[in-house]
Structures are given as structure tokens and as C-alpha cells.
CSV table of C-alpha atoms in Angstrom, one decimal:
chain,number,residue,atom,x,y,z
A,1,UNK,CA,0.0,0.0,0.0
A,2,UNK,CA,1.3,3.7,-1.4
A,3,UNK,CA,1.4,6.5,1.8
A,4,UNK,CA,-1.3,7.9,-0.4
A,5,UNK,CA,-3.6,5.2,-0.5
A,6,UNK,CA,-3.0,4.5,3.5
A,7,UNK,CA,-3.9,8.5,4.4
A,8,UNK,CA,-6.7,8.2,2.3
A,9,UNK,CA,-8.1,4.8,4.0
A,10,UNK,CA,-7.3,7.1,7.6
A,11,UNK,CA,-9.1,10.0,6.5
A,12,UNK,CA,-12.1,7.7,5.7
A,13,UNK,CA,-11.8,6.3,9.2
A,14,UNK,CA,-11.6,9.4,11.0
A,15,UNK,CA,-14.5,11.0,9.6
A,16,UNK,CA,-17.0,7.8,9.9
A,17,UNK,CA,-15.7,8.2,13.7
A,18,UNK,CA,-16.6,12.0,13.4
A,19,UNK,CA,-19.9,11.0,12.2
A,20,UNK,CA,-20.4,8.1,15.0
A,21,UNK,CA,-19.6,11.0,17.8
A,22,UNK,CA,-21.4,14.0,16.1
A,23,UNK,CA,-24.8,11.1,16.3
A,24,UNK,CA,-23.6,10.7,19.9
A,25,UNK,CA,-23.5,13.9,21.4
A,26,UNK,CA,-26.4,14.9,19.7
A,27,UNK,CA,-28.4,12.1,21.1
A,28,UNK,CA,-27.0,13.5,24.6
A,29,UNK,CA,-27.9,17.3,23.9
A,30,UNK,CA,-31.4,16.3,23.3
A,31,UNK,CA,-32.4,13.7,25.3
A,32,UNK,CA,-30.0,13.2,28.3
A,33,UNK,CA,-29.3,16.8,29.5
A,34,UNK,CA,-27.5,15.2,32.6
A,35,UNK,CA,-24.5,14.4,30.7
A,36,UNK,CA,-23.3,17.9,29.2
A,37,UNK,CA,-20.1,17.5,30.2
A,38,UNK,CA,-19.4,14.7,28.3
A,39,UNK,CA,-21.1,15.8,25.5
A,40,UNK,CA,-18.8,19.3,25.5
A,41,UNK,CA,-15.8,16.9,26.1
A,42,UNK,CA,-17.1,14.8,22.5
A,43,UNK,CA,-17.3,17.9,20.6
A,44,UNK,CA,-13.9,19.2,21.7
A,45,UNK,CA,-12.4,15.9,20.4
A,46,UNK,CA,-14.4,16.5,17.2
A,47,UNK,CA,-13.2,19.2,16.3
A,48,UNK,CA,-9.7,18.3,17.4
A,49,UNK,CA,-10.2,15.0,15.0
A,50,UNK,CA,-11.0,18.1,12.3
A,51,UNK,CA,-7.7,19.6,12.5
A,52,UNK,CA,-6.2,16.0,12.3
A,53,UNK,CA,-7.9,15.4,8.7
A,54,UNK,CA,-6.3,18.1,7.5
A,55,UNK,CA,-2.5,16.8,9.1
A,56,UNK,CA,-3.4,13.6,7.0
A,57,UNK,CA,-4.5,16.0,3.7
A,58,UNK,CA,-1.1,17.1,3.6
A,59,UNK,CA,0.7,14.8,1.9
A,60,UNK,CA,-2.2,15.2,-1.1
A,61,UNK,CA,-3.4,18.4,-1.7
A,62,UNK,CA,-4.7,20.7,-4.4
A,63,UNK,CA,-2.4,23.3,-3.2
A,64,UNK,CA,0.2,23.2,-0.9
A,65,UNK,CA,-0.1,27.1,0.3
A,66,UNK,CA,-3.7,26.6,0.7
A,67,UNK,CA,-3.6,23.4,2.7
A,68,UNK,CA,-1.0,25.5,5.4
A,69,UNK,CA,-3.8,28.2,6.0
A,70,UNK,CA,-6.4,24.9,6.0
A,71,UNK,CA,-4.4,24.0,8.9
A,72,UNK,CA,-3.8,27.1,10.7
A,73,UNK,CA,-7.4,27.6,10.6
A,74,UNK,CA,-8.6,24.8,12.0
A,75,UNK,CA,-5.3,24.6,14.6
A,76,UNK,CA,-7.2,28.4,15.7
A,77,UNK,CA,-10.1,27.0,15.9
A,78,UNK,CA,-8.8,24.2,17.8
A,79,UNK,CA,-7.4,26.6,20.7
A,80,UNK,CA,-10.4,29.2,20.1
A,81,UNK,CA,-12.8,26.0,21.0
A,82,UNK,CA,-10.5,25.5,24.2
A,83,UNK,CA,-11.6,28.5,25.3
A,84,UNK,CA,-15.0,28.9,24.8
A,85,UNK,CA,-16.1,24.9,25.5
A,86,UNK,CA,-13.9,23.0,27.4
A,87,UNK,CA,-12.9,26.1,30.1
A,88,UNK,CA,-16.2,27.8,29.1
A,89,UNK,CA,-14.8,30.9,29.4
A,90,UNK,CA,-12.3,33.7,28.6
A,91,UNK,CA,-14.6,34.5,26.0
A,92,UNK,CA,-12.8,37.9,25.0
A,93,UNK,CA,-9.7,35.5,24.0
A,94,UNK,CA,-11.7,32.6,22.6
A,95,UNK,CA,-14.1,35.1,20.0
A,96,UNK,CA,-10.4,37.2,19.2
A,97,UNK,CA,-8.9,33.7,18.0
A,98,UNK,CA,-12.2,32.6,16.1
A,99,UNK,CA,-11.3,35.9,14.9
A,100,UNK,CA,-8.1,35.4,13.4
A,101,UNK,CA,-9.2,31.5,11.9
A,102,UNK,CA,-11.5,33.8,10.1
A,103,UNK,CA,-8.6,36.3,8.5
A,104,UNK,CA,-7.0,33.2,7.5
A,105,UNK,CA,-9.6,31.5,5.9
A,106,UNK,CA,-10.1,35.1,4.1
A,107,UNK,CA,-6.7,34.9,2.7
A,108,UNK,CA,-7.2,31.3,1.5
A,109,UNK,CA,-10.2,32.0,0.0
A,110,UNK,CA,-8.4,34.9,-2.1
A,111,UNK,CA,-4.6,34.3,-1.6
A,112,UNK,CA,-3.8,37.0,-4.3
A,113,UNK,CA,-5.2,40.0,-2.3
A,114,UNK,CA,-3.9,38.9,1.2
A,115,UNK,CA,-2.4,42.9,1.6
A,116,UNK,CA,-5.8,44.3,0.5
A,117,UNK,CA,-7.4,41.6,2.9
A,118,UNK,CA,-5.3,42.4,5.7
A,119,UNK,CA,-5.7,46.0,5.6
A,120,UNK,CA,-9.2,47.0,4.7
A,121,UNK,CA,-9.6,44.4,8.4
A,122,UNK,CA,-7.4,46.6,10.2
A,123,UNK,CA,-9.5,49.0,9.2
A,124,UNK,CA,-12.5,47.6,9.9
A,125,UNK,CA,-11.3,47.0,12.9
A,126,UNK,CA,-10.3,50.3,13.7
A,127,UNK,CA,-13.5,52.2,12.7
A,128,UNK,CA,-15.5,49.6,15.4
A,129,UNK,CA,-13.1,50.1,18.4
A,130,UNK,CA,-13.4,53.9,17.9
A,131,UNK,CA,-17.0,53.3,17.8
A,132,UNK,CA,-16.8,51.1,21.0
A,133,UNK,CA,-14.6,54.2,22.7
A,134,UNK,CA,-16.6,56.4,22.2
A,135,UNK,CA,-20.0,54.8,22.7
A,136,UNK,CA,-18.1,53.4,26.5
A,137,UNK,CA,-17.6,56.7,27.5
A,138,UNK,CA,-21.2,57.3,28.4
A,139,UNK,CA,-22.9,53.4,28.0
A,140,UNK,CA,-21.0,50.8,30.0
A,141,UNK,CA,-20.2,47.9,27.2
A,142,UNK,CA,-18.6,44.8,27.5
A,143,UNK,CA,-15.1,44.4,25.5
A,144,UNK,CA,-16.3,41.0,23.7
A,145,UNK,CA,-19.3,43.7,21.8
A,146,UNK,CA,-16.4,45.1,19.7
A,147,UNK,CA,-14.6,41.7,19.0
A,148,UNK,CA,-18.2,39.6,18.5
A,149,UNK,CA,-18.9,42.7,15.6
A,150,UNK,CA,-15.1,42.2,14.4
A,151,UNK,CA,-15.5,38.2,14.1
A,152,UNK,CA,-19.2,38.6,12.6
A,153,UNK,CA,-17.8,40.8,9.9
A,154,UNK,CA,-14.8,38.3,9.0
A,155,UNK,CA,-17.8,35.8,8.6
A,156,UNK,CA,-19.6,37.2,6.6
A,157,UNK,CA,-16.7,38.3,4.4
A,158,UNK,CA,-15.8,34.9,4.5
A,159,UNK,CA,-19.0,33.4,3.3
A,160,UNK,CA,-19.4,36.0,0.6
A,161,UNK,CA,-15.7,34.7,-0.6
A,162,UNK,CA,-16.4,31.1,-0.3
A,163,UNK,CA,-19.2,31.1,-2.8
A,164,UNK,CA,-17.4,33.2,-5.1
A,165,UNK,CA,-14.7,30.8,-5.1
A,166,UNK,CA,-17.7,28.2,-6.1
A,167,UNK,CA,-19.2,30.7,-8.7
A,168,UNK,CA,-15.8,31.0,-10.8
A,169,UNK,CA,-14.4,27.9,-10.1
A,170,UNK,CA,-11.2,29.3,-8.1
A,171,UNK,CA,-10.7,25.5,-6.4
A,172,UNK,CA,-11.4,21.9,-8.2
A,173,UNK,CA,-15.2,21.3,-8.1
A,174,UNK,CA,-15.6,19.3,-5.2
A,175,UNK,CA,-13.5,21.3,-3.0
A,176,UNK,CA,-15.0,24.7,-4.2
A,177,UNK,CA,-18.6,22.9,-3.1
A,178,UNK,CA,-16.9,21.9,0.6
A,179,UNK,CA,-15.8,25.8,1.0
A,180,UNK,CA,-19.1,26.9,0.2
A,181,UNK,CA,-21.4,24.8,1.4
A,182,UNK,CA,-18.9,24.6,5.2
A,183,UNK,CA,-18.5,28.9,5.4
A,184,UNK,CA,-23.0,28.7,5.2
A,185,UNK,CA,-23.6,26.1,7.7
A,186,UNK,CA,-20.4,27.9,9.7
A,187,UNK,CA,-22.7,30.8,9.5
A,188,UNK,CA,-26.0,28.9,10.4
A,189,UNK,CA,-24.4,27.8,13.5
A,190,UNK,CA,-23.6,31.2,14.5
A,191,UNK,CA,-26.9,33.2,13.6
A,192,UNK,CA,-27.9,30.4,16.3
A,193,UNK,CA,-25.5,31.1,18.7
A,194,UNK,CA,-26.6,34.6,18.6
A,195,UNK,CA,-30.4,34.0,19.2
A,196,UNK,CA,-29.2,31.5,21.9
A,197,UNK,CA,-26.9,34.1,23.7
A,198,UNK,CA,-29.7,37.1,23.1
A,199,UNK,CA,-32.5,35.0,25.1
A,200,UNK,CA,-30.2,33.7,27.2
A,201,UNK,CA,-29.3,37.1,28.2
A,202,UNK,CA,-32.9,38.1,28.0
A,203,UNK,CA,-33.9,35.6,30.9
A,204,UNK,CA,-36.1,33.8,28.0
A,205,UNK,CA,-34.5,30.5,28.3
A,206,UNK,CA,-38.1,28.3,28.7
A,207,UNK,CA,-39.2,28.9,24.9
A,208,UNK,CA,-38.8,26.6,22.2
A,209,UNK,CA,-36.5,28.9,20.6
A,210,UNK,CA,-34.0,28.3,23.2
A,211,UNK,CA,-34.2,24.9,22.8
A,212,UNK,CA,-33.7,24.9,19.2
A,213,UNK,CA,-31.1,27.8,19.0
A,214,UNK,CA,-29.1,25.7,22.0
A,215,UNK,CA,-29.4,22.5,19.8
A,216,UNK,CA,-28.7,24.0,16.3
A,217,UNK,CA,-25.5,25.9,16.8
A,218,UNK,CA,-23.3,22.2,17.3
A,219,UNK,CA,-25.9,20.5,14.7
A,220,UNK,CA,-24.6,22.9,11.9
A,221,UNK,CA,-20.8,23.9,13.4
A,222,UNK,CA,-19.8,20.4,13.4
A,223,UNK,CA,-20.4,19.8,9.6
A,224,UNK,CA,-19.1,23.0,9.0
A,225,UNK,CA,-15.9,22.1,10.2
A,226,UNK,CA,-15.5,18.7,8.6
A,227,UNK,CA,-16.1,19.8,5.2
A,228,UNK,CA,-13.9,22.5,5.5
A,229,UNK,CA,-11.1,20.2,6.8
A,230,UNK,CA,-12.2,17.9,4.0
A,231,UNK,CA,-11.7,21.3,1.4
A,232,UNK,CA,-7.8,21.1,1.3
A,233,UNK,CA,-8.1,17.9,-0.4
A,234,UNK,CA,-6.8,16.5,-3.7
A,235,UNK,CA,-9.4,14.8,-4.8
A,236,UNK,CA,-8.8,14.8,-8.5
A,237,UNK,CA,-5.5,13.2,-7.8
């Protein structure tokens, strides 16, 4: 057996046990409540399993540059994840280096403007911390307002990139599709962590909303995740 042939046969295996544990955890999150804490400790090692699909990509992919900022997204999202699930909290730190996954899927996604990208986010960034200044002088606002606004905007960059990468056929077919179809769930997942987080701080946490929002955000981010880790692929090969 060629190394190729062997990483593809472990890349098989590791997302069928992805797909075993994203079944599991789910089952837990609706059904027995009790057991949270092993259902955060099962996602954690999803998404570390994630970042390993890409290790394993390396030695085939459609682009060599691209697979490194593959990796060093989902390596950020590995530590970012840290923060917000496993210590469940720091949230500042964890949305900041959600943050930077997302400038670094924006360069992948358009690796011949990474100076244009770069800039017009320090920019961005800029203009919304003056804001947040200015705006904290007379209303009291936590810091992670500013970085949650910073992070959505990278987003939504991100998804507008991803499908124009699918549009003009920037990366083979199949990965294009991965990229585009992961950055929309990736986005689905957060719209729900939003609503989750705005009735949560709303006291409304006995709706059905709640419920579903609480749910939804793992039942969209972890497919989000695989299919990106799946993107850097060489499947044409």
C-alpha cells in the first residue's frame, strides 16, 4: 500500500468516527441533559479529530499554500474552542482567535489579495473600536461587543468569498462545493448562537427557541468544520 492510499483509507476512518460522535453527542444534547459535560468533552475531540484530517490531507493536496492556511485555521479554531467549550470561558480571547481563523480562511479563500485583505480588516477593525470608545464613555459595554462585531464581519466576508470561489471555479469542483457549502452552515451555526446568547441574556430560556437555538449551533458547526477540513483535499488526484 502507497502512503497515499493509506492516508486516504485514515481519513475515511476518522470522519466515519466523526460521524459516530457528532450522532452521539447529539443524542446526549437532546435527550440526556445530565451528561453535558461529556457531550462538550465529545465535541472538543471532534473538532480536534477536524484539525487532524487536514495533518493527514497534507501529503495530497490541491495546493500546498492553501492546505497550510487549512491547517492554521482549524489549529485556531482548535485553541479558540479550548476556550469557549472546554474552560467555558475567557470569551474575549476565545471570540479574538475565532477571529483570526476567520482572517486566515479570508486569505485562503483569495490568496492574491492577502495585503488588500489584511488591511481594509485593520480598518474595519479600527473604525469599530473607535466606535466602541466612544460609545463606552457614556454606556457601559462589554469588551467582547467590539470583537463579537469584528469576528461577525470576518464571517460574513468569509461566506461571501467562499461562494465566489464556487461561482468562478477558483478551487477543483468538489473542494469549491466543501468551501461553500462549510462557510454557510459555519454561518447557520452562529446566527444560532446569537439567538441563543440574546435569550439567554434576556432571561427567555423556557421557549422553544431556546431549545432549538441551543441545539442547532453544534448541529450545523460540526459539519461545517468537517467539510472544510475535507476542502484542502486533492481529490482529482
Amino acid at each position: 500500500m502507497n502512503k497515499t492510499a493509506y492516508y486516504k483509507i485514515m481519513i475515511k476512518t476518522v470522519v466515519i468516527l466523526i460521524i459516530i460522535l457528532y450522532m452521539v453527542f447529539l443524542y446526549i444534547d437532546l435527550f440526556n441533559t445530565r451528561y453535558i459535560h461529556l457531550s462538550e468533552r465529545i465535541k472538543y475531540t471532534c473538532i480536534i479529530l477536524c484539525f487532524f484530517i487536514a495533518l493527514l490531507s497534507r501529503n495530497n493536496p490541491f495546493d500546498r499554500y492553501n492546505m497550510k492556511l487549512l491547517q492554521l485555521g482549524l489549529l485556531l479554531t482548535v485553541i479558540a474552542d479550548f476556550f469557549l467549550l472546554i474552560l467555558d470561558d475567557y470569551y474575549p480571547i476565545g471570540v479574538t482567535i475565532f477571529t483570526l481563523a476567520q482572517i486566515t480562511y479570508s486569505i485562503r479563500y483569495d490568496t492574491k489579495n492577502t495585503k488588500n485583505t489584511i488591511k481594509n480588516y485593520i480598518v474595519v477593525f479600527m473604525i469599530l473600536f473607535f466606535i466602541y470608545a466612544f460609545v463606552n464613555m457614556s454606556i457601559r459595554i462589554e469588551l467582547l461587543v467590539p470583537i463579537s462585531l469584528c469576528y461577525g464581519t470576518c464571517l460574513i466576508t468569509n461566506v461571501h468569498k467562499a461562494i465566489t470561489v464556487f461561482k468562478k471555479n477558483l478551487y477543483p469542483k468538489l473542494n469549491a462545493r466543501m468551501v461553500a457549502l462549510g462557510m454557510i452552515l459555519f454561518l447557520l451555526c452562529d446566527i444560532n448562537v446569537l439567538l441563543y446568547n440574546i435569550l439567554k441574556y434576556t432571561n427567555q430560556t423556557e421557549g422553544i427557541m431556546y431549545i432549538i437555538s441551543s441545539f442547532s449551533m453544534w448541529l450545523y458547526y460540526l459539519p461545517s468544520q468537517v467539510l472544510l477540513a475535507l476542502s484542502g483535499y486533492n481529490y482529482d488526484k
